[in-house]
PDB file of C-alpha atoms and ligand atoms in Angstrom:
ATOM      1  CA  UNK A   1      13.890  16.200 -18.191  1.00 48.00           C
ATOM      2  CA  UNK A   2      12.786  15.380 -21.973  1.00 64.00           C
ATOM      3  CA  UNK A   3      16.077  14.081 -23.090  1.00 86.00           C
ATOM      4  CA  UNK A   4      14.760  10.927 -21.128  1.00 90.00           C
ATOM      5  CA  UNK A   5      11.760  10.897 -23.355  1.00 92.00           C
ATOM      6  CA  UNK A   6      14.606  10.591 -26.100  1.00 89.00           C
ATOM      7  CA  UNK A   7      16.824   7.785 -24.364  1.00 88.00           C
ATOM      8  CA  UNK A   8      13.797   5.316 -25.021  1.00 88.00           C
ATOM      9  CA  UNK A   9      12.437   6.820 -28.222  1.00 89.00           C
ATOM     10  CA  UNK A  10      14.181   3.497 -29.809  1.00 72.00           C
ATOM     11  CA  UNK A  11      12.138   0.678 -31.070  1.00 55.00           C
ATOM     12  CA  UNK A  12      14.101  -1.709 -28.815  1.00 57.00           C
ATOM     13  CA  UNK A  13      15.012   0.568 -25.528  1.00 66.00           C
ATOM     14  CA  UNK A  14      18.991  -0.686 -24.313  1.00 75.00           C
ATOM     15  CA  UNK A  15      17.226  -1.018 -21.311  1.00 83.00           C
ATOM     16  CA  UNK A  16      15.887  -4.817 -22.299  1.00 89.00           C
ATOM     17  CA  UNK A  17      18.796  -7.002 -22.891  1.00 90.00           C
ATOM     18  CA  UNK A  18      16.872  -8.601 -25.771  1.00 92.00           C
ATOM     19  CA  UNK A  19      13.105  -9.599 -26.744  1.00 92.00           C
ATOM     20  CA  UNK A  20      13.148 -12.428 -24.175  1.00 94.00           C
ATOM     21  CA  UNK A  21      13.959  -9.920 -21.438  1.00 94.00           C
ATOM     22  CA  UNK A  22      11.413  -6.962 -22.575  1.00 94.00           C
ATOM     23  CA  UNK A  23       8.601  -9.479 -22.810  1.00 94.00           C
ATOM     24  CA  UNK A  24       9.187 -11.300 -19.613  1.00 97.00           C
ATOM     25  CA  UNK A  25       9.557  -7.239 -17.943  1.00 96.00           C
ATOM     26  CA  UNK A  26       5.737  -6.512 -19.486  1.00 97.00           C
ATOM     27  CA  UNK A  27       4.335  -9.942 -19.064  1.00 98.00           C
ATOM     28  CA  UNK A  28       4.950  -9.450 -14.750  1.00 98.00           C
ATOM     29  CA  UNK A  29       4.055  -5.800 -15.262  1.00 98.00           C
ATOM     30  CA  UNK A  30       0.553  -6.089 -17.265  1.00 98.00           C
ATOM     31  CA  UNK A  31      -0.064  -9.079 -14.829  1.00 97.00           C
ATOM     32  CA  UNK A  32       0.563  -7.140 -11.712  1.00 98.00           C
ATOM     33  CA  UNK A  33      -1.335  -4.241 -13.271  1.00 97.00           C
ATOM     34  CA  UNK A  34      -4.469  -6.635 -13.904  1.00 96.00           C
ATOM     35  CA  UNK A  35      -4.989  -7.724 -10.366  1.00 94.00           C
ATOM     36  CA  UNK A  36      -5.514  -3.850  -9.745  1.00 95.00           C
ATOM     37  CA  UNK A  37      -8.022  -3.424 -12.161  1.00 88.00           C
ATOM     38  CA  UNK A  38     -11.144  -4.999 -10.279  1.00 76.00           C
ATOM     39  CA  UNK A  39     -13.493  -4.531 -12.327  1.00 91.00           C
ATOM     40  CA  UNK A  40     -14.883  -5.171 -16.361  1.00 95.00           C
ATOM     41  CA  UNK A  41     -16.122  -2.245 -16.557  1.00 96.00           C
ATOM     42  CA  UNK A  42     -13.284  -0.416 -15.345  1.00 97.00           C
ATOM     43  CA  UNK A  43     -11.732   2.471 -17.386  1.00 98.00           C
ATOM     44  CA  UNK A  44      -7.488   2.359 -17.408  1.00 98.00           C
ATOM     45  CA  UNK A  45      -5.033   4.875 -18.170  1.00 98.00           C
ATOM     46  CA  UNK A  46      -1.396   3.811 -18.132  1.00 98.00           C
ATOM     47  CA  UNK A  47       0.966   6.691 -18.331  1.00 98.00           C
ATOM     48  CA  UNK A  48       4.132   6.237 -19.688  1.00 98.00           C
ATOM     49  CA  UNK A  49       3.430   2.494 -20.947  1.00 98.00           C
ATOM     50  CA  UNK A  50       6.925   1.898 -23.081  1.00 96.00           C
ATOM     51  CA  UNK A  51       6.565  -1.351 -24.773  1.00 94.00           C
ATOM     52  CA  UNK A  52       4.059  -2.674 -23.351  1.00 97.00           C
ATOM     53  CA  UNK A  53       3.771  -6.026 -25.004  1.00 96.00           C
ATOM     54  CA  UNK A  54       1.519  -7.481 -22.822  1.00 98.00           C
ATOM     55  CA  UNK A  55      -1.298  -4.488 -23.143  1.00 98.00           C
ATOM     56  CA  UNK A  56      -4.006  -7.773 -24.176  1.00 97.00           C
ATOM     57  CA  UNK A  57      -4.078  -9.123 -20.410  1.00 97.00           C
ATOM     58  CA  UNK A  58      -4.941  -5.535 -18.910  1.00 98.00           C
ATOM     59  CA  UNK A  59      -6.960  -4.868 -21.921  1.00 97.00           C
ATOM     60  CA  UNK A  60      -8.656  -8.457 -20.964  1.00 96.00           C
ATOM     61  CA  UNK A  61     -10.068  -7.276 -17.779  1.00 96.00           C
ATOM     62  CA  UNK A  62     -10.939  -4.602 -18.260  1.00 97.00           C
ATOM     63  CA  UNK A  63     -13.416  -2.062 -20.588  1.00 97.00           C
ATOM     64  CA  UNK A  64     -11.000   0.080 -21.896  1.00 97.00           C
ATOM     65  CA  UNK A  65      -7.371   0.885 -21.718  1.00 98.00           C
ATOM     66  CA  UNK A  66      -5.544   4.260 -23.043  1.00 98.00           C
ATOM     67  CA  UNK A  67      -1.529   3.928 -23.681  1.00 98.00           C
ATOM     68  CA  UNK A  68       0.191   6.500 -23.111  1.00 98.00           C
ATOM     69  CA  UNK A  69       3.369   6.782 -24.614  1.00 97.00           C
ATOM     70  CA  UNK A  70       5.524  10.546 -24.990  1.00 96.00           C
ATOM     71  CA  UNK A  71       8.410   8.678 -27.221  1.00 95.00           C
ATOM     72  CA  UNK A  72       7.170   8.906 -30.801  1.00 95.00           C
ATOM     73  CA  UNK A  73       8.653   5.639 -31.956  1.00 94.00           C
ATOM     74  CA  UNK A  74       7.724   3.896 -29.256  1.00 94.00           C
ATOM     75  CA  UNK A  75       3.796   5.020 -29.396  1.00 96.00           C
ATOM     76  CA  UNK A  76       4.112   4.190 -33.025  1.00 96.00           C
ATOM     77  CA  UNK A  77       5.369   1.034 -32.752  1.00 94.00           C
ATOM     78  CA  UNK A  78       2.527   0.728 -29.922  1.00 97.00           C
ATOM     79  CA  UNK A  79      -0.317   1.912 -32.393  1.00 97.00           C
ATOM     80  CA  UNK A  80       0.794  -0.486 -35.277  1.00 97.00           C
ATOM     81  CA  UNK A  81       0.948  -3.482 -32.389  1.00 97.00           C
ATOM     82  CA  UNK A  82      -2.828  -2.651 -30.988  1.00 98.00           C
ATOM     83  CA  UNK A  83      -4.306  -1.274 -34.441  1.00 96.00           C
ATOM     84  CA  UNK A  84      -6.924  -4.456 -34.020  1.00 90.00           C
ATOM     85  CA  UNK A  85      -7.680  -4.370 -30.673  1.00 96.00           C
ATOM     86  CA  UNK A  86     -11.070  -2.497 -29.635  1.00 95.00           C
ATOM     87  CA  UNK A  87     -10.589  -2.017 -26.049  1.00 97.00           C
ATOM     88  CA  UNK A  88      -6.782  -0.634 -26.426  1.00 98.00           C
ATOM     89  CA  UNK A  89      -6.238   3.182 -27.202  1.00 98.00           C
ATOM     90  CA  UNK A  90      -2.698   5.088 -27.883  1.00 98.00           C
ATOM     91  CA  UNK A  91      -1.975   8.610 -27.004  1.00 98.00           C
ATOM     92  CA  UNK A  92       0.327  11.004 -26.519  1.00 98.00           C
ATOM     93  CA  UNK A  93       0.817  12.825 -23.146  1.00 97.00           C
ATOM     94  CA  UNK A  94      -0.831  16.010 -24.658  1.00 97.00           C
ATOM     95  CA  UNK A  95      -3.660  13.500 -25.747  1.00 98.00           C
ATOM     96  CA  UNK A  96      -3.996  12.087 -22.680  1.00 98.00           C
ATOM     97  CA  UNK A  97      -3.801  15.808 -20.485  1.00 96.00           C
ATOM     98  CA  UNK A  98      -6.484  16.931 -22.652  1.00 97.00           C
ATOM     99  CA  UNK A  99      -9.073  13.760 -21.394  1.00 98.00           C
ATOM    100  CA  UNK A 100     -11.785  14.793 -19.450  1.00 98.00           C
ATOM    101  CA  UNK A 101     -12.599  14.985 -15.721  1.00 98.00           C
ATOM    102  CA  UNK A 102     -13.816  11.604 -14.218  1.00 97.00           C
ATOM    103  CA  UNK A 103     -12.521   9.349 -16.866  1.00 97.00           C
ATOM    104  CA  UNK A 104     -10.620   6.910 -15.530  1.00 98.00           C
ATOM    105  CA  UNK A 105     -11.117   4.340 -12.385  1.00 98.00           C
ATOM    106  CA  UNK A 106      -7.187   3.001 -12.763  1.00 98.00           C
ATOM    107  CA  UNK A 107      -4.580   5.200 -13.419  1.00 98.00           C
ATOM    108  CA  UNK A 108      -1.092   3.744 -13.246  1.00 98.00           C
ATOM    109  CA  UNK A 109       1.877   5.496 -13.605  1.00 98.00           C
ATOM    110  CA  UNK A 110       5.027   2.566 -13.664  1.00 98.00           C
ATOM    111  CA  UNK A 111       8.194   3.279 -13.833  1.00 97.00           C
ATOM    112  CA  UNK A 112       8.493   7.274 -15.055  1.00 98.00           C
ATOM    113  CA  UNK A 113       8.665   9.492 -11.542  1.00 98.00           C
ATOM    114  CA  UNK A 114      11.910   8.817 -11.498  1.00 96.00           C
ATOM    115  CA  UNK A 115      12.185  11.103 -15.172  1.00 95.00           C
ATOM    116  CA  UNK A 116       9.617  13.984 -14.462  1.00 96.00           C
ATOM    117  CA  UNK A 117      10.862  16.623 -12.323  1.00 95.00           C
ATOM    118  CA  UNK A 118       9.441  17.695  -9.177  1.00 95.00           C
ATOM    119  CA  UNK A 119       7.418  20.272 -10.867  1.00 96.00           C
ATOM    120  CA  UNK A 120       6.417  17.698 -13.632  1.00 96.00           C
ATOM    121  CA  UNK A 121       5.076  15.165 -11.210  1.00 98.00           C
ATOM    122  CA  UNK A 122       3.426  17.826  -9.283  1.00 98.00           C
ATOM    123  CA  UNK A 123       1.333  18.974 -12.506  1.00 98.00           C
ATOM    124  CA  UNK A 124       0.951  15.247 -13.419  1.00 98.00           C
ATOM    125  CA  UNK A 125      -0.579  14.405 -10.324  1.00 98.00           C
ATOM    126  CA  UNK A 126      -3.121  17.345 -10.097  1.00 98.00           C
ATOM    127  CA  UNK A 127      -4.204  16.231 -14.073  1.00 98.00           C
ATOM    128  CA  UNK A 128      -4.668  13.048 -12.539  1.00 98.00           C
ATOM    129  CA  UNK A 129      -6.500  13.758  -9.724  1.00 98.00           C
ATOM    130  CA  UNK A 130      -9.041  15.498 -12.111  1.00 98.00           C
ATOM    131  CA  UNK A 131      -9.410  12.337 -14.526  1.00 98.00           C
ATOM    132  CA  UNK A 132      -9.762   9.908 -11.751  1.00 98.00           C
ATOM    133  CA  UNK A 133     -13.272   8.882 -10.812  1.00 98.00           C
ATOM    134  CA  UNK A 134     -14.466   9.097  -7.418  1.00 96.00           C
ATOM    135  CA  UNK A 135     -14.062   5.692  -6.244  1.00 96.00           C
ATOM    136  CA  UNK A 136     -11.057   5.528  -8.663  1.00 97.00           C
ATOM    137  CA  UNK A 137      -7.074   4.726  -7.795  1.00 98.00           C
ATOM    138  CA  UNK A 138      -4.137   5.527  -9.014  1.00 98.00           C
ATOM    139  CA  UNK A 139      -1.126   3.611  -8.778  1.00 98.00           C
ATOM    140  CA  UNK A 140       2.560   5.061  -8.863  1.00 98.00           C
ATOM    141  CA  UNK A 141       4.351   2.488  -9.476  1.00 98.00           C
ATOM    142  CA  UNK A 142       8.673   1.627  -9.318  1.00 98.00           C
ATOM    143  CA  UNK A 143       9.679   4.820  -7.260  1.00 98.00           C
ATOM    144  CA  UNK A 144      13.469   4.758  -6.880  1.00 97.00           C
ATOM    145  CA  UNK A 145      14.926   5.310  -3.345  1.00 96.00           C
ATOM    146  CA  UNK A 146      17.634   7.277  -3.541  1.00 94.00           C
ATOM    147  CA  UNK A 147      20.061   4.844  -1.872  1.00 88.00           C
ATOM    148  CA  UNK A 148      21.724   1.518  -3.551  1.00 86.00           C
ATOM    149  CA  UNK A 149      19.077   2.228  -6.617  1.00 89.00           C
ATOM    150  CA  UNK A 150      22.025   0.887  -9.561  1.00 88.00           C
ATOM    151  CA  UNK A 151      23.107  -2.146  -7.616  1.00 91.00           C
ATOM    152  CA  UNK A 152      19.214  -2.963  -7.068  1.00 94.00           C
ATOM    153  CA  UNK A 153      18.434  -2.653 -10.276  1.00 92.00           C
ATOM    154  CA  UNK A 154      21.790  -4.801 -11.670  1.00 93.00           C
ATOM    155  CA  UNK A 155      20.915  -7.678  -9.239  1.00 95.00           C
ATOM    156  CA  UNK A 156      17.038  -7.676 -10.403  1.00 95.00           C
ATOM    157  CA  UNK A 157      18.552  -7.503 -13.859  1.00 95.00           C
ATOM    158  CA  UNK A 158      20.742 -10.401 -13.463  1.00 95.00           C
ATOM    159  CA  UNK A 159      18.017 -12.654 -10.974  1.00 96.00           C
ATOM    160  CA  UNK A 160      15.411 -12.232 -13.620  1.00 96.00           C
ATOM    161  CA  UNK A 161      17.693 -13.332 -16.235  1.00 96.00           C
ATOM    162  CA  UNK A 162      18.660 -16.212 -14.760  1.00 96.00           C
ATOM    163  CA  UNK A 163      14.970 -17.335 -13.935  1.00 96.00           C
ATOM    164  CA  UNK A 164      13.882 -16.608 -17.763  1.00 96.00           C
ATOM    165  CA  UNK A 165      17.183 -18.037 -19.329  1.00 94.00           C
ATOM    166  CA  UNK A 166      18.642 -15.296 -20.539  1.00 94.00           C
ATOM    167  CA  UNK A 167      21.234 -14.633 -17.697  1.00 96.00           C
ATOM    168  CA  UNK A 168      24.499 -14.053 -20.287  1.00 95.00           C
ATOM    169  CA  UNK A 169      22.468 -11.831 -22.056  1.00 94.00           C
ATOM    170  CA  UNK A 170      21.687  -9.642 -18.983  1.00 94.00           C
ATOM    171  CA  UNK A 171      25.611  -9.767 -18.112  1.00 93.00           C
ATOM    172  CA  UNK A 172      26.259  -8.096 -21.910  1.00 92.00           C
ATOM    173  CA  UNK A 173      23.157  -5.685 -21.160  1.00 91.00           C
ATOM    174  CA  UNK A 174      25.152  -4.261 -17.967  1.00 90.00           C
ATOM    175  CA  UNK A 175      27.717  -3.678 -19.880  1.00 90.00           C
ATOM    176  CA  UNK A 176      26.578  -2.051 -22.635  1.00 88.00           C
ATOM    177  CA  UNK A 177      24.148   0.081 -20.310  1.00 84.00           C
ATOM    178  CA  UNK A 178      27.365   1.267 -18.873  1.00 80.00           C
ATOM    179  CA  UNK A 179      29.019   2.273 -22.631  1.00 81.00           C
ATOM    180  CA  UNK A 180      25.073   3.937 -23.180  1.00 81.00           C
ATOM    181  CA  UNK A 181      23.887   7.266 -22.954  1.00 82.00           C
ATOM    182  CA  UNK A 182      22.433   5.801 -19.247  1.00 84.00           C
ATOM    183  CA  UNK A 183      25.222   6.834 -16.716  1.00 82.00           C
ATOM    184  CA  UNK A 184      25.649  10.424 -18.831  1.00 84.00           C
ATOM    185  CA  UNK A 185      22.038  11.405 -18.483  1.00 88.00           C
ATOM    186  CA  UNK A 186      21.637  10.066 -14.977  1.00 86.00           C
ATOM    187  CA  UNK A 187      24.937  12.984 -14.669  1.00 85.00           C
ATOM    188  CA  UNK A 188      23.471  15.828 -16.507  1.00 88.00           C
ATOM    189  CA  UNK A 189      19.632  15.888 -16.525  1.00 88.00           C
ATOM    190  CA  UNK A 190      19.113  13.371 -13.485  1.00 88.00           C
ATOM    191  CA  UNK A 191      17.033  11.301 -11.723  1.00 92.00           C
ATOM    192  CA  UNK A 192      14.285  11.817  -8.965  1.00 96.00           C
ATOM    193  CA  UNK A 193      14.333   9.927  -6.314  1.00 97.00           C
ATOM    194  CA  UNK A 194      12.367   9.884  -3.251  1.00 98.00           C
ATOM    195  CA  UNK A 195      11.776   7.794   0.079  1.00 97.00           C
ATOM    196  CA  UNK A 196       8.655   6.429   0.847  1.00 98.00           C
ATOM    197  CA  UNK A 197       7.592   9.580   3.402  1.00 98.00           C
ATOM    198  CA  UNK A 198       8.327  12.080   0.823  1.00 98.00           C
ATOM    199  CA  UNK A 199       6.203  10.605  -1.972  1.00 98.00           C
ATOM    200  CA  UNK A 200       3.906   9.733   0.749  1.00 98.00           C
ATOM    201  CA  UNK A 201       3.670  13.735   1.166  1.00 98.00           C
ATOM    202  CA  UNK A 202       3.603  14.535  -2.253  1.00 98.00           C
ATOM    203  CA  UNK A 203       0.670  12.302  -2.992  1.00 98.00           C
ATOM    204  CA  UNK A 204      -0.926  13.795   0.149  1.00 98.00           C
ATOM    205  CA  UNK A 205      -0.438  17.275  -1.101  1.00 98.00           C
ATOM    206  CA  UNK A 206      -2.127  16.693  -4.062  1.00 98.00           C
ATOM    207  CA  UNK A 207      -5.529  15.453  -2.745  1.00 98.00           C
ATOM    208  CA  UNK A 208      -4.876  11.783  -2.118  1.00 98.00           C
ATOM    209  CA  UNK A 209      -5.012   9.555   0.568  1.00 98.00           C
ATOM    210  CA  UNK A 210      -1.948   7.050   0.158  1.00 98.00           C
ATOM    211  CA  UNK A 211      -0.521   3.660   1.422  1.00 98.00           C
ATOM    212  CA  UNK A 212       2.474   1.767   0.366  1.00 98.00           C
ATOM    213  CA  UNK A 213       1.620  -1.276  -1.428  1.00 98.00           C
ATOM    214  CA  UNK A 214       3.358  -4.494  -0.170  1.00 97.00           C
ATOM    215  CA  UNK A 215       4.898  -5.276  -3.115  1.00 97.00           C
ATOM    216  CA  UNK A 216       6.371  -3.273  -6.030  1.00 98.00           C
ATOM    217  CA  UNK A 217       4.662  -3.804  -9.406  1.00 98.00           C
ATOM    218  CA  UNK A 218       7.172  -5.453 -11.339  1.00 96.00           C
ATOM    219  CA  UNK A 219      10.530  -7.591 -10.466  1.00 96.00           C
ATOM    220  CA  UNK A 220      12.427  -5.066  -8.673  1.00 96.00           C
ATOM    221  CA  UNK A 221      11.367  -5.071  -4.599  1.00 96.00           C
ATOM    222  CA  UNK A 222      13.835  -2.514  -3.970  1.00 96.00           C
ATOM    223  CA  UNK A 223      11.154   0.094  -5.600  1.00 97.00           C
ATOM    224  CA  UNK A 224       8.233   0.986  -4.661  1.00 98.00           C
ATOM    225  CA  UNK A 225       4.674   0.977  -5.503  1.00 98.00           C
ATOM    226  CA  UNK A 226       1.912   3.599  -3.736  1.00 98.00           C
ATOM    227  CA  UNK A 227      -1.771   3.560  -3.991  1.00 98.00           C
ATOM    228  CA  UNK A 228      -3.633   6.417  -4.088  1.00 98.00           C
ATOM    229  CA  UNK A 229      -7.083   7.104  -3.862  1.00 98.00           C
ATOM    230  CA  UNK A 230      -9.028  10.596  -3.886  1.00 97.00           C
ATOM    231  CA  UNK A 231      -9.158  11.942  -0.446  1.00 96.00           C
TER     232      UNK A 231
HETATM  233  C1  SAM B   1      11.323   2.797 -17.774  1.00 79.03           C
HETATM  234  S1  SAM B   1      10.163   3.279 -19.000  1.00 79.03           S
HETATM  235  C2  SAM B   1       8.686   2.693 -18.242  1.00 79.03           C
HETATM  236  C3  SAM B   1       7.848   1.910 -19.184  1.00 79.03           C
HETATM  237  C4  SAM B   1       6.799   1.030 -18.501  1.00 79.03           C
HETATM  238  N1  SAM B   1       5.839   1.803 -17.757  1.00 79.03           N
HETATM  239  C5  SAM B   1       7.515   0.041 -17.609  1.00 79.03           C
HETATM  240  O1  SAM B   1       7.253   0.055 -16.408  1.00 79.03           O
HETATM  241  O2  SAM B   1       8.318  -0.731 -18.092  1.00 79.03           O
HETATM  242  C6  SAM B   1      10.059   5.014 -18.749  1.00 79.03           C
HETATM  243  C7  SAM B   1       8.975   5.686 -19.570  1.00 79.03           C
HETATM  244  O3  SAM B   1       8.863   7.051 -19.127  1.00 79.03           O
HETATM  245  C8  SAM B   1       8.597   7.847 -20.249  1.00 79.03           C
HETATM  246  N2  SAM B   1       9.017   9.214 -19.939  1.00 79.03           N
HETATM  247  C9  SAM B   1      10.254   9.641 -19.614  1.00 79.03           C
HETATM  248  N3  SAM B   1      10.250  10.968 -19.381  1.00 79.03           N
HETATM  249  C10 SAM B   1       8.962  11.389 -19.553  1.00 79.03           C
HETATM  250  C11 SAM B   1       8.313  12.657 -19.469  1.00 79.03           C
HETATM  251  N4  SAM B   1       8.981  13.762 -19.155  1.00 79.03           N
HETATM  252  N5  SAM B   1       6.977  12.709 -19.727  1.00 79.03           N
HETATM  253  C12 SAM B   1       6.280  11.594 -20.043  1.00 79.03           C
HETATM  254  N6  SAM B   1       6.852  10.363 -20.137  1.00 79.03           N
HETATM  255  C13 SAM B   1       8.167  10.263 -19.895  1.00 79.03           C
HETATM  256  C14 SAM B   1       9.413   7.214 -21.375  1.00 79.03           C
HETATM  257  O4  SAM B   1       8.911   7.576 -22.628  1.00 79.03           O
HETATM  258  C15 SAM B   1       9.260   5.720 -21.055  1.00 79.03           C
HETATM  259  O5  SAM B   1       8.177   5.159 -21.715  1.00 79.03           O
END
C-alpha cells in the first residue's frame, strides 16, 4: 500500500486545506499526544508523524522524541524544520525498524493503520512490541470504522474550519480532495478499516493488553484511539 506513502510525499499534503488548517490539525494532535507522555524522562517514537508542526510541545515534555516519517519530502522538510532542536530526531521507517529493543516508553502510531495492510500492521506491531519498554504504551491512534468514515471525516473537516476561521477554505478543500488522487487510491490500493473488536484482537494477538481510549486523539470522534500496553 506504498502508493499512499506517495499521495503525501508533497510538501503541503491536499489533505490540509491550507497552513491555517495543517497547523491547527498538529497543534490538537501534539497536544493530545503530550498528555500521554507522563513523564520527562520519557522516550517517544511517533510513527508516521506527517507534518508535524507542533513536534516542540511533545518534544517539551518529554526527553526525547524520534519522527518518523516514510515520505521523503515530507521527512526532509521535517529534518530542515527540527535541525536545532536537541531532543527531536527524524527517521525513516527502515531507521526506525532497525532501533533497538526497549527503547521507547510512548509509541504512537496516529493516523496510518488505515494505509498499512493487514500484514503491514501485523509486522509493525510485533517491531513495536520489541522497542517498547516494559512499563511502556503504545497508542494507535485515528482507526477508521468502516462505516460513514467520508461523511465523518467531511463534517470534522468543515466543524474545525469553522471554529479556526477557515470554513470556505475547507468547502474548496472537499472539493478539490474529490478532483485528487484521494477517491482513486481509496478504489485501487484501499483502505483498512476495522471496528473496535477487531483491532481490539489484533492488538491482543500481538502481545498487548488493550482498551479503547475515550476520546480519539485529534478532532475527528468518529475514529478511534486504543492504548496498548505489553501484556
Ligand atoms: C494522515 S497522515 C498522518 C500524519 C500524522 N500522524 C497525523 O495524524 O496527522 C498518514 C501518514 O502515514 C504515512 N504512511 C502511509 N503509508 C505508509 C506505510 N506503508 N508505511 C509507513 N508510513 C506510511 C504517510 O507517509 C503519512 O505521513
Amino acid at each position: 500500500m506504498s502508493d499512499w506513502i506517495s499521495f503525501y510525499d508533497f510538501k503541503h499534503s491536499v489533505i490540509y486545506v491550507n497552513a491555517r488548517h495543517r497547523d491547527v490539525h498538529y497543534r490538537k494532535i501534539a497536544e493530545d499526544i503530550r498528555d500521554y507522555a507522563a513523564s520527562p524522562a520519557a522516550h517517544v517514537l511517533d510513527y508516521g508523524c506527517g507534518e508535524a508542526t507542533s513536534a516542540e510541545l511533545v518534544a517539551a515534555a518529554c526527553a526525547q522524541l524520534v519522527l518518523v516519517e516514510a515520505a521523503p519530502n515530507v521527512r526532509a522538510s521535517l529534518t530542515m524544520r527540527y535541525a536545532g532542536h536537541s531532543k527531536i530526531a527524524v527517521v525513516t521507517a527502515e531507521q526506525a525498524s532497525a532501533l533497538p529493543a526497549d527503547s521507547f516508553d510512548l509509541i504512537v502510531m496516529h493516523s496510518v493503520a488505515q494505509y498499512l495492510s493487514h500484514a503491514e500492521l501485523d509486522r509493525l506491531l510485533a517491531v513495536f512490541r520489541k522497542q517498547l519498554k516494559r512499563d511502556g504504551l503504545l497508542i494507535v491512534g485515528d482507526v477508521v470504522p468502516p462505516h460513514l468514515a467520508a461523511p465523518a471525516a467531511a463534517l470534522t473537516l468543515l466543524q474545525v474550519g469553522a471554529a479556526n476561521g477557515f470554513f470556505w477554505a475547507a468547502v474548496g478543500g472537499l472539493m478539490r480532495i474529490f478532483v485528487s488522487d484521494y477517491l482513486r487510491l481509496r478504489k485501487t490500493v484501499g483502505l483498512s478499516h476495522y471496528e473496535a473488536p477487531a483491532m481490539l484482537a489484533k492488538l491482543k494477538a500481538a502481545g498487548f493488553a488493550t482498551t479503547r481510549a475515550p476520546h480519539n486523539i485529534g478532532h475527528n470522534q468518529h475514529r478511534m484511539t486504543f492504548l496498548a500496553r505489553p501484556a
